Amino acid sequence: MNVASILAAKGNSVLTAPPTATVADIVATLQERNIGSIVISDDGARVLGIVSERDIVRDLALHGSSVLTRHVSDVMTRNVVTCSVGDSVNDLMSTMTAKRIRHLPVIDRGRLCGVISIGDVVKCRLEEVESEANAMRQYIATG
Ligand code: AMP
């Protein structure tokens, strides 16, 4: 399985927010959409940053509730690690583990075309393990 097959199964619609959105706007969207991060973009294609619930928790702990009225561009991570449609699930697991991140925007021909979360990676690995176990059971049964 690779990024292209994960996106084919889950769809490649990507939620983005503009850098001028407030942290309060982002909190509302994370809650409404039941997601853990949002890519920041001014045109839906070019990645300017990423903000995750961890950034918001950190800034709330450091600066208190005044952070809610700040622009998300003040709290987002600007140096975004991305992946490509041809990357394997193993590539994604290595990157997420090495960089300690749970979300990877997918870039195809310079444009944002999806986001892979650690949940997508775990789901995909579980399906692979299940299908390997079924193949093994069938092999043993038909011996
Ligand atoms: P996460 O584990 O994805 O919730 O994010 C943990 C930290 O890593 C937060 O500071 C995020 O802004 C940052 N982060 C998440 N995804 C990425 C990414 N793809 N590239 C760079 N930083 C990221």
PDB file of C-alpha atoms and ligand atoms in Angstrom:
ATOM      1  CA  MET A   1       0.000   0.000   0.000  1.00  0.00           C
ATOM      2  CA  ASN A   2       1.180   3.533  -0.689  1.00  0.00           C
ATOM      3  CA  VAL A   3      -0.086   7.069  -0.235  1.00  0.00           C
ATOM      4  CA  ALA A   4      -2.020   6.966  -3.539  1.00  0.00           C
ATOM      5  CA  SER A   5      -4.009   3.893  -2.412  1.00  0.00           C
ATOM      6  CA  ILE A   6      -4.733   5.392   1.034  1.00  0.00           C
ATOM      7  CA  LEU A   7      -6.035   8.570  -0.637  1.00  0.00           C
ATOM      8  CA  ALA A   8      -8.109   6.519  -3.111  1.00  0.00           C
ATOM      9  CA  ALA A   9      -9.843   4.876  -0.127  1.00  0.00           C
ATOM     10  CA  LYS A  10     -10.308   7.925   2.085  1.00  0.00           C
ATOM     11  CA  GLY A  11     -10.641  10.667  -0.538  1.00  0.00           C
ATOM     12  CA  ASN A  12      -8.341  13.570  -1.173  1.00  0.00           C
ATOM     13  CA  SER A  13     -10.376  16.492   0.057  1.00  0.00           C
ATOM     14  CA  VAL A  14      -8.181  18.608   2.313  1.00  0.00           C
ATOM     15  CA  LEU A  15      -9.388  21.064   4.872  1.00  0.00           C
ATOM     16  CA  THR A  16      -7.192  24.168   5.027  1.00  0.00           C
ATOM     17  CA  ALA A  17      -7.384  27.453   6.912  1.00  0.00           C
ATOM     18  CA  PRO A  18      -5.898  30.824   5.938  1.00  0.00           C
ATOM     19  CA  PRO A  19      -2.986  32.230   7.970  1.00  0.00           C
ATOM     20  CA  THR A  20      -5.252  35.071   9.126  1.00  0.00           C
ATOM     21  CA  ALA A  21      -7.665  32.683  10.908  1.00  0.00           C
ATOM     22  CA  THR A  22      -7.582  33.114  14.672  1.00  0.00           C
ATOM     23  CA  VAL A  23      -6.561  30.322  17.015  1.00  0.00           C
ATOM     24  CA  ALA A  24     -10.190  30.344  18.280  1.00  0.00           C
ATOM     25  CA  ASP A  25     -11.388  29.696  14.671  1.00  0.00           C
ATOM     26  CA  ILE A  26      -8.957  26.768  14.436  1.00  0.00           C
ATOM     27  CA  VAL A  27     -10.097  25.328  17.784  1.00  0.00           C
ATOM     28  CA  ALA A  28     -13.727  25.465  16.566  1.00  0.00           C
ATOM     29  CA  THR A  29     -12.843  23.720  13.284  1.00  0.00           C
ATOM     30  CA  LEU A  30     -10.755  21.001  14.980  1.00  0.00           C
ATOM     31  CA  GLN A  31     -13.716  20.285  17.257  1.00  0.00           C
ATOM     32  CA  GLU A  32     -16.411  20.426  14.526  1.00  0.00           C
ATOM     33  CA  ARG A  33     -14.481  18.208  12.103  1.00  0.00           C
ATOM     34  CA  ASN A  34     -13.093  15.881  14.803  1.00  0.00           C
ATOM     35  CA  ILE A  35      -9.528  16.245  13.487  1.00  0.00           C
ATOM     36  CA  GLY A  36      -6.157  16.907  15.134  1.00  0.00           C
ATOM     37  CA  SER A  37      -4.476  19.313  12.748  1.00  0.00           C
ATOM     38  CA  ILE A  38      -5.119  21.732   9.889  1.00  0.00           C
ATOM     39  CA  VAL A  39      -2.883  22.705   7.003  1.00  0.00           C
ATOM     40  CA  ILE A  40      -2.512  26.468   6.670  1.00  0.00           C
ATOM     41  CA  SER A  41      -2.766  27.741   3.106  1.00  0.00           C
ATOM     42  CA  ASP A  42      -3.980  30.909   1.408  1.00  0.00           C
ATOM     43  CA  ASP A  43      -5.079  29.171  -1.787  1.00  0.00           C
ATOM     44  CA  GLY A  44      -5.749  25.542  -0.810  1.00  0.00           C
ATOM     45  CA  ALA A  45      -2.741  24.344  -2.839  1.00  0.00           C
ATOM     46  CA  ARG A  46       0.399  25.945  -1.378  1.00  0.00           C
ATOM     47  CA  VAL A  47       1.335  24.818   2.133  1.00  0.00           C
ATOM     48  CA  LEU A  48       2.347  27.725   4.396  1.00  0.00           C
ATOM     49  CA  GLY A  49       2.293  25.794   7.662  1.00  0.00           C
ATOM     50  CA  ILE A  50       0.513  23.235   9.801  1.00  0.00           C
ATOM     51  CA  VAL A  51      -1.104  23.650  13.184  1.00  0.00           C
ATOM     52  CA  SER A  52      -1.975  20.755  15.446  1.00  0.00           C
ATOM     53  CA  GLU A  53      -3.805  20.515  18.760  1.00  0.00           C
ATOM     54  CA  ARG A  54      -0.368  20.215  20.402  1.00  0.00           C
ATOM     55  CA  ASP A  55       0.643  23.709  19.224  1.00  0.00           C
ATOM     56  CA  ILE A  56      -2.532  25.150  20.721  1.00  0.00           C
ATOM     57  CA  VAL A  57      -2.152  23.287  24.034  1.00  0.00           C
ATOM     58  CA  ARG A  58       1.504  24.426  24.255  1.00  0.00           C
ATOM     59  CA  ASP A  59       0.656  28.080  23.599  1.00  0.00           C
ATOM     60  CA  LEU A  60      -2.308  28.005  25.989  1.00  0.00           C
ATOM     61  CA  ALA A  61       0.012  26.648  28.709  1.00  0.00           C
ATOM     62  CA  LEU A  62       2.681  29.276  27.924  1.00  0.00           C
ATOM     63  CA  HIS A  63       0.558  32.370  27.272  1.00  0.00           C
ATOM     64  CA  GLY A  64      -2.950  31.643  28.589  1.00  0.00           C
ATOM     65  CA  SER A  65      -6.250  32.275  26.820  1.00  0.00           C
ATOM     66  CA  SER A  66      -4.990  35.461  25.084  1.00  0.00           C
ATOM     67  CA  VAL A  67      -3.559  33.102  22.465  1.00  0.00           C
ATOM     68  CA  LEU A  68      -7.115  32.447  21.198  1.00  0.00           C
ATOM     69  CA  THR A  69      -7.305  35.863  19.517  1.00  0.00           C
ATOM     70  CA  ARG A  70      -3.933  35.574  17.777  1.00  0.00           C
ATOM     71  CA  HIS A  71      -3.555  34.684  14.111  1.00  0.00           C
ATOM     72  CA  VAL A  72      -2.789  31.030  13.488  1.00  0.00           C
ATOM     73  CA  SER A  73       0.323  32.144  11.573  1.00  0.00           C
ATOM     74  CA  ASP A  74       1.821  33.039  14.996  1.00  0.00           C
ATOM     75  CA  VAL A  75       1.492  29.503  16.356  1.00  0.00           C
ATOM     76  CA  MET A  76       1.766  27.220  13.294  1.00  0.00           C
ATOM     77  CA  THR A  77       4.828  25.170  12.352  1.00  0.00           C
ATOM     78  CA  ARG A  78       6.304  26.678   9.176  1.00  0.00           C
ATOM     79  CA  ASN A  79       8.850  24.035   8.272  1.00  0.00           C
ATOM     80  CA  VAL A  80       6.344  21.422   7.072  1.00  0.00           C
ATOM     81  CA  VAL A  81       7.386  17.834   6.397  1.00  0.00           C
ATOM     82  CA  THR A  82       5.381  16.437   3.473  1.00  0.00           C
ATOM     83  CA  CYS A  83       5.051  13.155   1.604  1.00  0.00           C
ATOM     84  CA  SER A  84       4.435  12.142  -2.014  1.00  0.00           C
ATOM     85  CA  VAL A  85       1.741   9.964  -3.594  1.00  0.00           C
ATOM     86  CA  GLY A  86       4.292   7.226  -4.331  1.00  0.00           C
ATOM     87  CA  ASP A  87       5.588   6.919  -0.742  1.00  0.00           C
ATOM     88  CA  SER A  88       4.999   3.548   0.935  1.00  0.00           C
ATOM     89  CA  VAL A  89       3.286   3.015   4.274  1.00  0.00           C
ATOM     90  CA  ASN A  90       6.710   2.051   5.673  1.00  0.00           C
ATOM     91  CA  ASP A  91       8.100   5.423   4.492  1.00  0.00           C
ATOM     92  CA  LEU A  92       5.255   7.205   6.315  1.00  0.00           C
ATOM     93  CA  MET A  93       5.812   5.211   9.526  1.00  0.00           C
ATOM     94  CA  SER A  94       9.556   5.990   9.436  1.00  0.00           C
ATOM     95  CA  THR A  95       8.988   9.715   8.896  1.00  0.00           C
ATOM     96  CA  MET A  96       6.276  10.022  11.558  1.00  0.00           C
ATOM     97  CA  THR A  97       8.394   8.108  14.087  1.00  0.00           C
ATOM     98  CA  ALA A  98      11.674   9.910  13.342  1.00  0.00           C
ATOM     99  CA  LYS A  99      10.093  13.405  13.327  1.00  0.00           C
ATOM    100  CA  ARG A 100       7.521  12.699  16.077  1.00  0.00           C
ATOM    101  CA  ILE A 101       4.620  14.017  14.002  1.00  0.00           C
ATOM    102  CA  ARG A 102       1.214  12.498  13.336  1.00  0.00           C
ATOM    103  CA  HIS A 103       0.182  14.300  10.151  1.00  0.00           C
ATOM    104  CA  LEU A 104       1.769  14.464   6.705  1.00  0.00           C
ATOM    105  CA  PRO A 105       0.366  16.702   3.948  1.00  0.00           C
ATOM    106  CA  VAL A 106       0.625  15.040   0.526  1.00  0.00           C
ATOM    107  CA  ILE A 107       2.152  17.107  -2.279  1.00  0.00           C
ATOM    108  CA  ASP A 108       1.676  16.156  -5.924  1.00  0.00           C
ATOM    109  CA  ARG A 109       3.226  18.302  -8.671  1.00  0.00           C
ATOM    110  CA  GLY A 110       3.694  21.131  -6.200  1.00  0.00           C
ATOM    111  CA  ARG A 111       0.100  21.152  -4.969  1.00  0.00           C
ATOM    112  CA  LEU A 112      -1.482  19.966  -1.731  1.00  0.00           C
ATOM    113  CA  CYS A 113      -3.645  16.940  -2.577  1.00  0.00           C
ATOM    114  CA  GLY A 114      -4.318  15.176   0.735  1.00  0.00           C
ATOM    115  CA  VAL A 115      -3.322  14.646   4.341  1.00  0.00           C
ATOM    116  CA  ILE A 116      -2.294  11.328   5.882  1.00  0.00           C
ATOM    117  CA  SER A 117      -2.739  10.985   9.630  1.00  0.00           C
ATOM    118  CA  ILE A 118      -1.193   8.393  11.916  1.00  0.00           C
ATOM    119  CA  GLY A 119      -4.712   6.906  12.179  1.00  0.00           C
ATOM    120  CA  ASP A 120      -4.756   6.292   8.401  1.00  0.00           C
ATOM    121  CA  VAL A 121      -1.346   4.590   8.655  1.00  0.00           C
ATOM    122  CA  VAL A 122      -2.438   2.320  11.532  1.00  0.00           C
ATOM    123  CA  LYS A 123      -5.687   1.405   9.701  1.00  0.00           C
ATOM    124  CA  CYS A 124      -3.733   0.531   6.567  1.00  0.00           C
ATOM    125  CA  ARG A 125      -1.173  -1.605   8.479  1.00  0.00           C
ATOM    126  CA  LEU A 126      -3.998  -3.463  10.296  1.00  0.00           C
ATOM    127  CA  GLU A 127      -5.632  -4.296   6.952  1.00  0.00           C
ATOM    128  CA  GLU A 128      -2.293  -5.511   5.581  1.00  0.00           C
ATOM    129  CA  VAL A 129      -1.639  -7.698   8.648  1.00  0.00           C
ATOM    130  CA  GLU A 130      -5.179  -9.118   8.460  1.00  0.00           C
ATOM    131  CA  SER A 131      -4.831  -9.942   4.781  1.00  0.00           C
ATOM    132  CA  GLU A 132      -1.412 -11.588   5.372  1.00  0.00           C
ATOM    133  CA  ALA A 133      -2.927 -13.698   8.177  1.00  0.00           C
ATOM    134  CA  ASN A 134      -5.863 -14.737   5.920  1.00  0.00           C
ATOM    135  CA  ALA A 135      -3.463 -15.732   3.130  1.00  0.00           C
ATOM    136  CA  MET A 136      -1.438 -17.793   5.641  1.00  0.00           C
ATOM    137  CA  ARG A 137      -4.615 -19.487   7.000  1.00  0.00           C
ATOM    138  CA  GLN A 138      -5.731 -20.341   3.467  1.00  0.00           C
ATOM    139  CA  TYR A 139      -2.274 -21.691   2.628  1.00  0.00           C
ATOM    140  CA  ILE A 140      -2.292 -23.937   5.715  1.00  0.00           C
ATOM    141  CA  ALA A 141      -5.912 -25.097   5.109  1.00  0.00           C
ATOM    142  CA  THR A 142      -5.312 -26.023   1.501  1.00  0.00           C
ATOM    143  CA  GLY A 143      -1.823 -27.344   2.420  1.00  0.00           C
TER     144      GLY A 143
HETATM  145  P1  AMP B   1       1.167  16.195  15.661  1.00  0.00           P
HETATM  146  O1  AMP B   1       1.890  15.082  16.337  1.00  0.00           O
HETATM  147  O2  AMP B   1       1.034  15.965  14.187  1.00  0.00           O
HETATM  148  O3  AMP B   1      -0.129  16.570  16.306  1.00  0.00           O
HETATM  149  O4  AMP B   1       2.097  17.505  15.777  1.00  0.00           O
HETATM  150  C1  AMP B   1       3.111  17.666  16.741  1.00  0.00           C
HETATM  151  C2  AMP B   1       3.940  18.894  16.379  1.00  0.00           C
HETATM  152  O5  AMP B   1       4.524  18.699  15.087  1.00  0.00           O
HETATM  153  C3  AMP B   1       3.166  20.206  16.277  1.00  0.00           C
HETATM  154  O6  AMP B   1       4.041  21.261  16.655  1.00  0.00           O
HETATM  155  C4  AMP B   1       2.835  20.329  14.792  1.00  0.00           C
HETATM  156  O7  AMP B   1       2.703  21.675  14.341  1.00  0.00           O
HETATM  157  C5  AMP B   1       4.051  19.690  14.180  1.00  0.00           C
HETATM  158  N1  AMP B   1       3.725  19.001  12.941  1.00  0.00           N
HETATM  159  C6  AMP B   1       2.679  18.178  12.692  1.00  0.00           C
HETATM  160  N2  AMP B   1       2.717  17.712  11.446  1.00  0.00           N
HETATM  161  C7  AMP B   1       3.814  18.245  10.885  1.00  0.00           C
HETATM  162  C8  AMP B   1       4.407  18.164   9.595  1.00  0.00           C
HETATM  163  N3  AMP B   1       3.897  17.406   8.635  1.00  0.00           N
HETATM  164  N4  AMP B   1       5.545  18.869   9.371  1.00  0.00           N
HETATM  165  C9  AMP B   1       6.103  19.632  10.345  1.00  0.00           C
HETATM  166  N5  AMP B   1       5.594  19.755  11.570  1.00  0.00           N
HETATM  167  C10 AMP B   1       4.463  19.065  11.843  1.00  0.00           C
END
